[in-house]
Coordinates of C-alpha atoms in Angstrom, one line a residue:
M1 CA 59.4 -35.4 35.6
S2 CA 60.9 -34.5 31.5
K3 CA 63.7 -31.7 31.2
G4 CA 60.6 -29.5 29.5
T5 CA 58.2 -29.9 32.7
K6 CA 58.0 -26.6 34.8
V7 CA 57.1 -26.9 37.9
P8 CA 55.4 -23.5 40.3
G9 CA 58.7 -21.9 41.9
Y10 CA 58.0 -22.0 45.3
M11 CA 58.1 -25.7 44.3
Q12 CA 61.4 -25.9 42.4
G13 CA 64.1 -28.0 43.9
K14 CA 67.6 -27.7 43.4
G15 CA 67.7 -30.7 40.8
S16 CA 65.0 -29.5 38.6
R17 CA 66.7 -28.1 35.7
N18 CA 66.2 -26.5 32.2
P19 CA 68.1 -26.6 29.3
R20 CA 66.9 -22.7 29.0
G21 CA 68.4 -21.8 32.1
I22 CA 71.7 -21.9 31.1
I23 CA 72.4 -18.3 29.9
G24 CA 75.7 -18.6 28.9
D25 CA 77.3 -16.2 26.7
R26 CA 73.7 -14.8 25.0
E27 CA 72.2 -11.6 26.5
I28 CA 70.1 -11.4 28.9
R29 CA 66.4 -10.7 29.2
Y30 CA 64.6 -8.4 31.1
K31 CA 61.4 -6.9 31.9
C32 CA 60.4 -3.5 33.8
S33 CA 57.3 -2.2 35.1
L34 CA 58.8 1.4 36.5
Q35 CA 59.5 4.2 34.3
N36 CA 62.7 5.8 36.7
T37 CA 66.2 4.5 37.5
I38 CA 65.3 1.3 37.2
L39 CA 64.7 1.6 34.0
D40 CA 67.5 3.3 33.0
V41 CA 70.3 0.9 34.5
L42 CA 68.5 -1.9 32.9
R43 CA 68.8 -0.1 29.6
G44 CA 72.6 0.8 30.4
R45 CA 73.9 -2.2 31.2
P46 CA 76.1 -4.3 29.1
G47 CA 74.3 -7.5 27.5
W48 CA 70.9 -7.0 28.9
Q49 CA 68.3 -7.0 26.3
E50 CA 64.8 -5.4 26.7
V51 CA 62.2 -8.0 26.3
P52 CA 60.3 -5.6 22.9
G53 CA 56.4 -5.4 22.2
Q54 CA 55.2 -6.1 26.4
Q55 CA 54.5 -3.0 27.6
S56 CA 54.8 -2.9 31.4
T57 CA 52.3 -1.9 34.1
G58 CA 54.4 1.1 34.8
Q59 CA 53.9 2.0 31.0
Q60 CA 50.1 1.7 31.1
Q61 CA 49.8 3.4 33.9
A62 CA 51.2 6.5 32.4
N63 CA 49.3 6.2 29.4
T64 CA 46.5 5.8 31.2
G65 CA 46.8 8.5 33.8
K66 CA 45.7 5.3 36.4
S67 CA 47.1 4.0 39.7
G68 CA 48.7 0.6 39.7
S69 CA 45.9 -0.5 42.3
G70 CA 43.2 -2.3 41.8
S71 CA 41.6 -3.8 38.6
T72 CA 43.6 -1.5 36.1
T73 CA 46.5 -3.9 36.2
Q74 CA 43.9 -6.6 35.1
G75 CA 45.1 -8.3 31.9
T76 CA 47.9 -6.0 31.1
T77 CA 50.5 -7.3 28.3
S78 CA 52.7 -7.8 31.0
G79 CA 51.7 -10.7 32.7
Y80 CA 53.7 -13.7 32.1
K81 CA 51.4 -16.3 30.8
G82 CA 51.9 -15.3 27.2
S83 CA 55.4 -14.2 27.2
D84 CA 56.3 -17.3 28.7
G85 CA 60.3 -17.6 29.3
D86 CA 60.7 -14.5 27.5
W87 CA 62.3 -13.2 30.3
D88 CA 65.1 -13.7 33.1
F89 CA 65.0 -10.8 35.3
Y90 CA 61.9 -8.7 36.4
W91 CA 61.7 -5.6 37.9
C92 CA 57.4 -6.3 38.3
D93 CA 55.5 -4.2 40.6
R94 CA 53.7 -5.7 43.7
E95 CA 50.0 -5.8 42.2
W96 CA 51.7 -8.0 39.5
L97 CA 53.3 -10.2 41.8
A98 CA 50.6 -10.5 43.8
Q99 CA 47.5 -10.9 40.9
N100 CA 50.4 -13.8 38.8
Y101 CA 52.7 -15.2 41.4
D102 CA 50.3 -18.2 42.1
T103 CA 49.5 -19.5 38.6
M104 CA 53.1 -18.6 36.4
F105 CA 56.1 -21.1 36.4
L106 CA 60.0 -20.3 36.9
Y107 CA 62.8 -21.8 35.3
E108 CA 65.6 -22.4 37.0
H109 CA 67.7 -19.0 36.2
Q110 CA 64.9 -16.1 36.6
K111 CA 65.0 -13.7 38.9
I112 CA 62.1 -11.6 39.8
L113 CA 61.2 -8.5 42.2
H114 CA 59.7 -9.6 45.8
F115 CA 58.5 -12.5 48.2
R116 CA 55.1 -13.5 47.9
N117 CA 54.2 -12.3 51.4
H118 CA 56.4 -9.5 51.4
Y119 CA 54.1 -7.4 53.0
E120 CA 53.9 -9.4 56.1
L121 CA 57.1 -6.9 57.3
T122 CA 55.9 -4.2 55.1
R123 CA 52.7 -3.6 56.4
K124 CA 52.6 -1.6 59.5
N125 CA 50.4 -3.7 61.6
L126 CA 51.6 -7.2 60.4
M127 CA 55.5 -5.5 61.3
V128 CA 54.4 -4.6 64.8
K129 CA 52.6 -7.7 65.2
N130 CA 55.6 -10.0 63.9
L131 CA 58.0 -8.2 65.9
K132 CA 55.8 -8.2 69.4
R133 CA 56.0 -12.2 68.7
L134 CA 59.1 -12.5 68.0
K135 CA 60.1 -10.5 70.7
K136 CA 57.5 -12.9 73.6
Q137 CA 59.6 -15.5 72.1
T138 CA 62.6 -14.2 72.9
E139 CA 62.2 -13.2 76.3
R140 CA 60.5 -17.1 76.8
E141 CA 63.4 -18.4 75.5
L142 CA 66.5 -16.6 76.3
G143 CA 65.3 -14.2 79.4
K144 CA 63.9 -10.4 79.5
A145 CA 67.2 -9.4 79.4
E146 CA 67.5 -10.7 76.1
G147 CA 64.2 -9.5 75.3
Q148 CA 65.3 -5.9 75.3
S149 CA 67.2 -5.6 72.2
F150 CA 63.7 -5.2 70.6
E151 CA 63.3 -2.0 72.2
F152 CA 63.7 -0.4 68.9
F153 CA 60.1 -0.1 67.7
P154 CA 57.4 2.7 70.0
T155 CA 54.6 1.2 71.5
T156 CA 51.9 0.2 69.0
Y157 CA 48.4 -0.6 68.7
E158 CA 45.8 -1.4 65.4
L159 CA 42.9 0.0 65.1
P160 CA 40.4 -0.6 65.3
S161 CA 40.7 -4.2 66.6
E162 CA 43.0 -3.1 69.8
Y163 CA 41.1 0.1 70.5
H164 CA 40.3 -0.7 74.0
I165 CA 43.9 -1.6 74.9
F166 CA 45.0 1.6 73.4
V167 CA 42.2 3.1 75.8
E168 CA 43.6 2.0 78.5
E169 CA 47.3 2.6 78.1
F170 CA 46.3 6.8 76.3
K171 CA 44.5 6.7 80.1
K172 CA 48.2 6.2 82.1
N173 CA 49.7 8.5 80.1
P174 CA 48.0 11.8 80.0
G175 CA 48.8 14.7 77.6
I176 CA 51.7 12.5 75.7
I177 CA 51.5 12.6 72.0
W178 CA 50.2 9.5 69.6
I179 CA 50.8 9.5 65.5
M180 CA 48.1 7.5 63.6
K181 CA 49.1 6.0 60.7
P182 CA 47.6 3.7 57.7
A183 CA 48.5 0.1 57.8
A184 CA 48.9 0.3 53.8
R185 CA 49.2 3.4 52.4
A186 CA 52.6 5.3 51.9
Q187 CA 54.1 8.7 51.3
G188 CA 53.1 9.8 54.8
R189 CA 49.4 9.7 53.7
G190 CA 46.6 10.2 56.0
I191 CA 49.1 10.2 59.0
F192 CA 48.1 13.1 62.0
L193 CA 48.8 13.2 65.5
F194 CA 46.8 14.3 68.1
R195 CA 46.7 14.5 71.8
R196 CA 42.5 14.1 72.4
L197 CA 40.7 10.5 71.7
K198 CA 38.1 12.0 70.8
D199 CA 40.3 12.7 67.3
I200 CA 40.0 8.8 67.1
T201 CA 36.2 8.6 67.7
D202 CA 35.5 7.5 63.7
W203 CA 37.7 4.2 65.1
K204 CA 35.7 3.3 68.1
K205 CA 31.9 4.1 66.3
G206 CA 33.1 1.7 63.5
E207 CA 34.1 -1.0 65.8
Y208 CA 30.7 -1.2 67.3
Q209 CA 28.8 -1.3 64.6
P210 CA 26.9 -4.9 64.5
L211 CA 28.9 -7.3 62.1
S212 CA 25.5 -8.1 60.5
D213 CA 24.8 -4.2 59.3
P214 CA 24.9 -4.8 55.6
N215 CA 25.4 -1.0 55.0
R216 CA 28.0 -1.0 57.3
E217 CA 31.7 0.3 55.9
V218 CA 34.9 -1.9 57.7
P219 CA 36.9 0.7 58.9
E220 CA 40.7 1.1 57.4
T221 CA 43.0 -0.4 59.4
Y222 CA 45.6 2.3 61.3
V223 CA 48.4 2.2 63.8
V224 CA 48.9 4.3 67.1
Q225 CA 51.9 4.6 67.9
R226 CA 53.4 6.6 71.0
Y227 CA 55.0 9.7 69.3
I228 CA 58.8 10.1 70.1
E229 CA 58.7 13.2 71.4
N230 CA 62.2 13.9 71.3
P231 CA 63.8 13.1 68.1
Y232 CA 67.6 14.4 67.4
L233 CA 67.5 17.6 65.6
I234 CA 70.1 19.4 63.1
G235 CA 69.2 22.7 62.7
G236 CA 66.6 22.4 64.9
R237 CA 64.9 20.1 62.0
K238 CA 63.7 16.6 62.6
F239 CA 64.9 14.0 60.2
D240 CA 65.0 10.2 59.6
V241 CA 67.3 8.2 57.5
R242 CA 66.5 6.1 54.2
V243 CA 68.4 2.6 54.8
Y244 CA 68.6 -0.1 51.4
V245 CA 68.4 -3.3 52.6
L246 CA 68.6 -6.6 50.3
V247 CA 67.1 -9.9 50.8
V248 CA 68.2 -12.5 48.4
S249 CA 67.1 -15.6 50.7
Y250 CA 64.8 -16.0 53.5
N251 CA 66.3 -19.7 54.6
P252 CA 68.7 -19.3 54.6
L253 CA 68.6 -15.4 55.5
K254 CA 70.7 -14.0 53.1
V255 CA 71.3 -9.3 54.1
W256 CA 73.0 -7.2 52.6
L257 CA 73.8 -3.4 53.7
Y258 CA 74.0 -0.5 51.3
R259 CA 76.4 2.0 52.4
S260 CA 75.1 4.9 51.1
G261 CA 71.3 6.4 51.4
F262 CA 70.3 9.4 53.0
A263 CA 68.6 11.7 56.1
R264 CA 65.6 13.5 54.7
F265 CA 64.9 16.6 57.2
S266 CA 62.0 18.5 57.2
N267 CA 61.4 22.0 56.1
T268 CA 60.5 23.7 59.2
R269 CA 61.8 24.2 62.4
F270 CA 60.8 21.3 65.3
S271 CA 58.6 22.1 67.6
L272 CA 55.3 20.2 70.2
D273 CA 53.0 23.0 69.7
S274 CA 52.1 22.4 66.7
I275 CA 51.3 19.1 66.1
E276 CA 48.9 19.3 63.3
D277 CA 51.4 20.6 61.1
T278 CA 53.2 17.8 59.1
Y279 CA 55.8 19.7 57.3
V280 CA 57.2 20.2 60.9
H281 CA 56.9 16.0 61.7
L282 CA 56.5 14.1 58.6
T283 CA 59.9 13.9 56.8
N284 CA 58.2 12.5 53.8
V285 CA 59.6 13.8 50.2
A286 CA 56.1 13.5 49.0
I287 CA 54.5 15.8 52.0
Q288 CA 57.9 18.1 52.4
K289 CA 58.0 19.1 48.5
N290 CA 54.3 21.0 49.1
A291 CA 55.3 23.1 51.7
P292 CA 55.1 26.9 50.8
D293 CA 58.6 27.7 51.3
Y294 CA 59.5 24.4 49.9
D295 CA 63.2 24.9 48.3
P296 CA 64.7 21.0 47.1
D297 CA 68.5 23.1 47.2
K298 CA 68.0 24.0 50.9
G299 CA 69.4 21.2 52.0
C300 CA 66.1 18.8 52.9
K301 CA 68.6 15.7 52.3
W302 CA 72.1 14.6 53.5
S303 CA 74.1 11.7 52.2
T304 CA 74.0 9.0 55.1
Q305 CA 78.4 10.0 55.0
Q306 CA 77.5 13.7 55.6
L307 CA 75.7 12.3 58.3
R308 CA 77.8 10.2 59.9
K309 CA 80.5 12.8 59.6
Y310 CA 78.0 15.2 61.2
L311 CA 77.1 13.4 64.4
S312 CA 81.1 11.6 64.4
A313 CA 82.3 15.5 64.9
K314 CA 79.7 15.6 67.7
H315 CA 80.0 12.9 69.3
G316 CA 82.3 10.8 68.9
V317 CA 83.5 8.1 66.6
E318 CA 82.2 5.6 69.6
A319 CA 78.8 7.1 70.4
V320 CA 78.2 7.0 66.5
K321 CA 79.2 3.5 66.2
K322 CA 76.9 2.4 68.8
A323 CA 74.1 4.1 67.0
F324 CA 74.9 2.6 64.1
K325 CA 74.9 -1.1 65.1
G326 CA 71.7 -0.5 66.5
I327 CA 70.5 0.1 63.1
D328 CA 72.1 -3.3 62.5
N329 CA 70.0 -4.6 64.9
I330 CA 67.3 -3.6 63.9
I331 CA 67.4 -4.7 60.2
I332 CA 68.0 -8.2 61.9
K333 CA 65.7 -8.7 64.5
S334 CA 63.0 -7.8 62.0
L335 CA 63.9 -10.0 59.0
Q336 CA 63.8 -12.2 61.6
S337 CA 60.2 -11.6 62.9
V338 CA 59.6 -12.7 59.4
Q339 CA 61.6 -15.4 58.7
K340 CA 59.3 -18.0 58.7
I341 CA 56.5 -17.0 57.5
I342 CA 57.9 -14.9 54.5
I343 CA 56.9 -17.8 51.6
N344 CA 60.8 -18.5 50.9
D345 CA 61.4 -18.6 46.7
K346 CA 64.8 -18.8 45.1
H347 CA 63.9 -16.6 42.5
C348 CA 63.0 -13.9 44.6
F349 CA 64.6 -10.8 45.9
E350 CA 63.6 -8.1 48.0
M351 CA 64.6 -4.7 48.3
Y352 CA 63.8 -3.2 51.3
G353 CA 63.9 1.1 52.7
Y354 CA 64.3 0.9 55.8
D355 CA 63.1 4.7 57.2
V356 CA 65.0 4.9 60.9
L357 CA 64.8 7.5 63.0
F358 CA 67.5 8.9 65.9
D359 CA 66.3 10.6 69.3
S360 CA 68.3 13.2 71.3
D361 CA 70.1 9.9 73.5
L362 CA 71.7 8.9 69.5
K363 CA 69.1 5.7 70.0
P364 CA 67.8 4.3 66.6
W365 CA 64.0 3.9 66.1
L366 CA 62.7 1.8 63.3
I367 CA 59.7 3.8 61.6
E368 CA 58.8 1.9 59.2
I369 CA 59.9 -0.7 56.4
N370 CA 59.1 -0.2 52.4
A371 CA 58.6 -3.0 49.4
S372 CA 59.0 -0.4 46.7
P373 CA 61.0 2.2 48.1
S374 CA 61.4 5.4 45.9
L375 CA 63.9 5.0 43.0
T376 CA 62.7 8.4 40.9
A377 CA 65.3 10.9 41.5
S378 CA 65.0 14.0 42.9
G379 CA 68.0 15.7 41.8
K380 CA 71.9 14.6 40.5
E381 CA 73.2 13.2 43.7
D382 CA 69.8 11.4 44.2
Y383 CA 70.3 10.0 41.0
D384 CA 73.6 8.8 41.0
L385 CA 73.2 7.5 44.6
K386 CA 69.8 5.1 42.9
F387 CA 71.5 4.4 39.8
G388 CA 74.8 3.2 41.9
L389 CA 72.8 1.4 43.9
L390 CA 70.1 -0.5 41.8
N391 CA 73.4 -1.3 39.4
D392 CA 75.5 -2.4 42.4
L393 CA 72.3 -4.7 43.1
L394 CA 72.4 -6.5 39.8
N395 CA 76.1 -6.5 40.5
V396 CA 74.8 -9.1 43.6
L397 CA 72.6 -11.2 41.7
D398 CA 74.8 -11.8 39.7
L399 CA 73.1 -13.2 36.4
E400 CA 76.7 -12.5 34.2
N401 CA 78.1 -15.6 36.3
R402 CA 80.7 -13.2 36.7
L403 CA 81.3 -13.7 41.4
T404 CA 82.9 -16.1 42.9
G405 CA 79.7 -16.5 45.3
K406 CA 82.0 -15.6 48.3
E407 CA 82.3 -11.9 48.2
K408 CA 81.4 -10.1 51.1
R409 CA 81.5 -6.7 49.5
V410 CA 79.8 -5.7 46.1
G411 CA 80.5 -2.2 45.1
G412 CA 78.5 -0.9 47.5
W413 CA 76.7 -3.0 49.3
D414 CA 78.3 -5.2 52.0
L415 CA 77.3 -9.2 52.9
L416 CA 75.6 -8.3 57.0
W417 CA 74.4 -11.8 57.1
E418 CA 74.6 -15.4 56.1
D419 CA 72.7 -17.5 58.4
G420 CA 74.8 -15.6 61.0
P421 CA 76.5 -12.7 61.2
I422 CA 79.3 -11.7 58.9
L423 CA 82.6 -10.3 60.0
A424 CA 84.7 -7.9 58.1
D425 CA 88.1 -8.5 56.4
D426 CA 90.7 -7.1 58.6
G427 CA 92.2 -4.8 55.6
N428 CA 88.4 -3.6 55.7
M429 CA 88.3 -1.0 59.0
E430 CA 86.9 1.7 57.5
C431 CA 84.6 3.6 60.1
A432 CA 86.4 1.6 63.2
P433 CA 88.0 3.3 65.8
N434 CA 91.8 4.1 65.6
G435 CA 94.0 1.1 67.0
T436 CA 90.6 -1.3 66.5
T437 CA 92.2 -4.8 65.8
A438 CA 89.3 -7.1 66.4
S439 CA 87.0 -8.0 64.0
I440 CA 84.2 -6.2 63.6
P441 CA 80.8 -6.6 62.1
N442 CA 81.0 -6.1 58.1
S443 CA 78.6 -3.3 57.9
F444 CA 79.8 0.6 56.6
L445 CA 77.0 2.1 56.5
G446 CA 77.6 5.9 55.7
C447 CA 81.3 4.6 55.1
H448 CA 83.4 5.8 52.0
N449 CA 81.9 3.8 49.0
E450 CA 84.4 4.6 46.4
R451 CA 82.1 1.3 44.4
K452 CA 84.2 1.7 41.0
R453 CA 87.5 1.2 42.0
Q454 CA 86.2 -1.7 44.3
L455 CA 84.1 -3.8 41.4
R456 CA 87.5 -3.4 39.2
E457 CA 89.0 -5.1 41.3
L458 CA 86.5 -7.1 42.5
Y459 CA 86.0 -8.8 39.2
T460 CA 89.6 -8.8 38.0
A461 CA 89.8 -11.1 41.3
A462 CA 87.0 -13.1 40.7
Q463 CA 88.4 -13.7 37.4
S464 CA 92.1 -15.1 38.2
I465 CA 89.8 -17.7 40.9
K466 CA 87.8 -19.2 38.5
K467 CA 90.6 -19.4 35.7
S468 CA 92.8 -21.1 38.4

């Protein structure tokens, strides 16, 4: 194979080198299909240059007013064809990747957002299916006790395919509340709570229609979950926590956890007397901002640092440490459940938005995992958080080749897992109980995030190591 020969990105081996893959001292060329904080980060990054004259999917949608699904993205000028090798980094949307990944070719150095089949983890029905499979495998190989480490997602069934199984479970537990969620929608759309079977008869009817019926409309896939009726409340209001996770490889599994995030509060005090009120039960900003008395300055978001301080003051450092360790377990187990399924490609990376809910016992529950967490800021603090998050993500990917590759922390990102758990350095004991001397996991969610100072020290040290 000649030096100039290209092979599909997912088939490219370590020995396949291309002279164009060496960025060296030239500018880094990027493309971006979104018009929000990530574009600001890319445009403000020294030595990075936007590929000119190519309208991104996001820009085309903004101009046409059309959504990013279906055929509206077909044939956009942001496609890889016609711009062969013009970019080094592409923050693409999922629709573009689905249409182009199988036919595109990547040089050694190129990086692109999303793995080919990311949906195995982010579609609600597939996420649960993969978690159930790994849990059964764990119980079979290591015993029931080890399987209990998977008890972080509610009892869940897929409808309509598991309707009969769900009905049996429903009848065993009369009076409890269930929640219905479309498997492939986001921002709280289509979600509702119910106590009676007749509220979901549409799925039952769809299931019994003959397959040969040409007029049959295939019912939309939903998941039905046992509703967590005892959420942890602050000021009488329910909340969940957005946690950012970066995966740069599935084989071996390499995972980074961002220190900062936020808790999203519902606008109305929690009550089980009004299960039809989405402003009480759903914390999505897309839902809450439509509440009649919504006030963005009222405190519908807390930083993860604020939340950890509040919980530590109320319950003690040890209890909160245990709760946040449970979030680490959720992250690793969920990623391991798809590790052998995701098409690993060294050119791809993924930034997930995990949504986690604490119950009244401070037990964390996995609600969902987002492949495209919102990067649009709701205010200055939110903008600063997301700007730092994304800037540090680019620092981790290190297209400039400024790092040694052995770092455990880059800005706000901490290396949580690299083919095994990562332990913190002795001098990095933030959020640890007083007097702790034993090694602890390299996980600092909700801990102090002085990212700019850390980056200055990191690059100075890396430069010295490289020179020596």
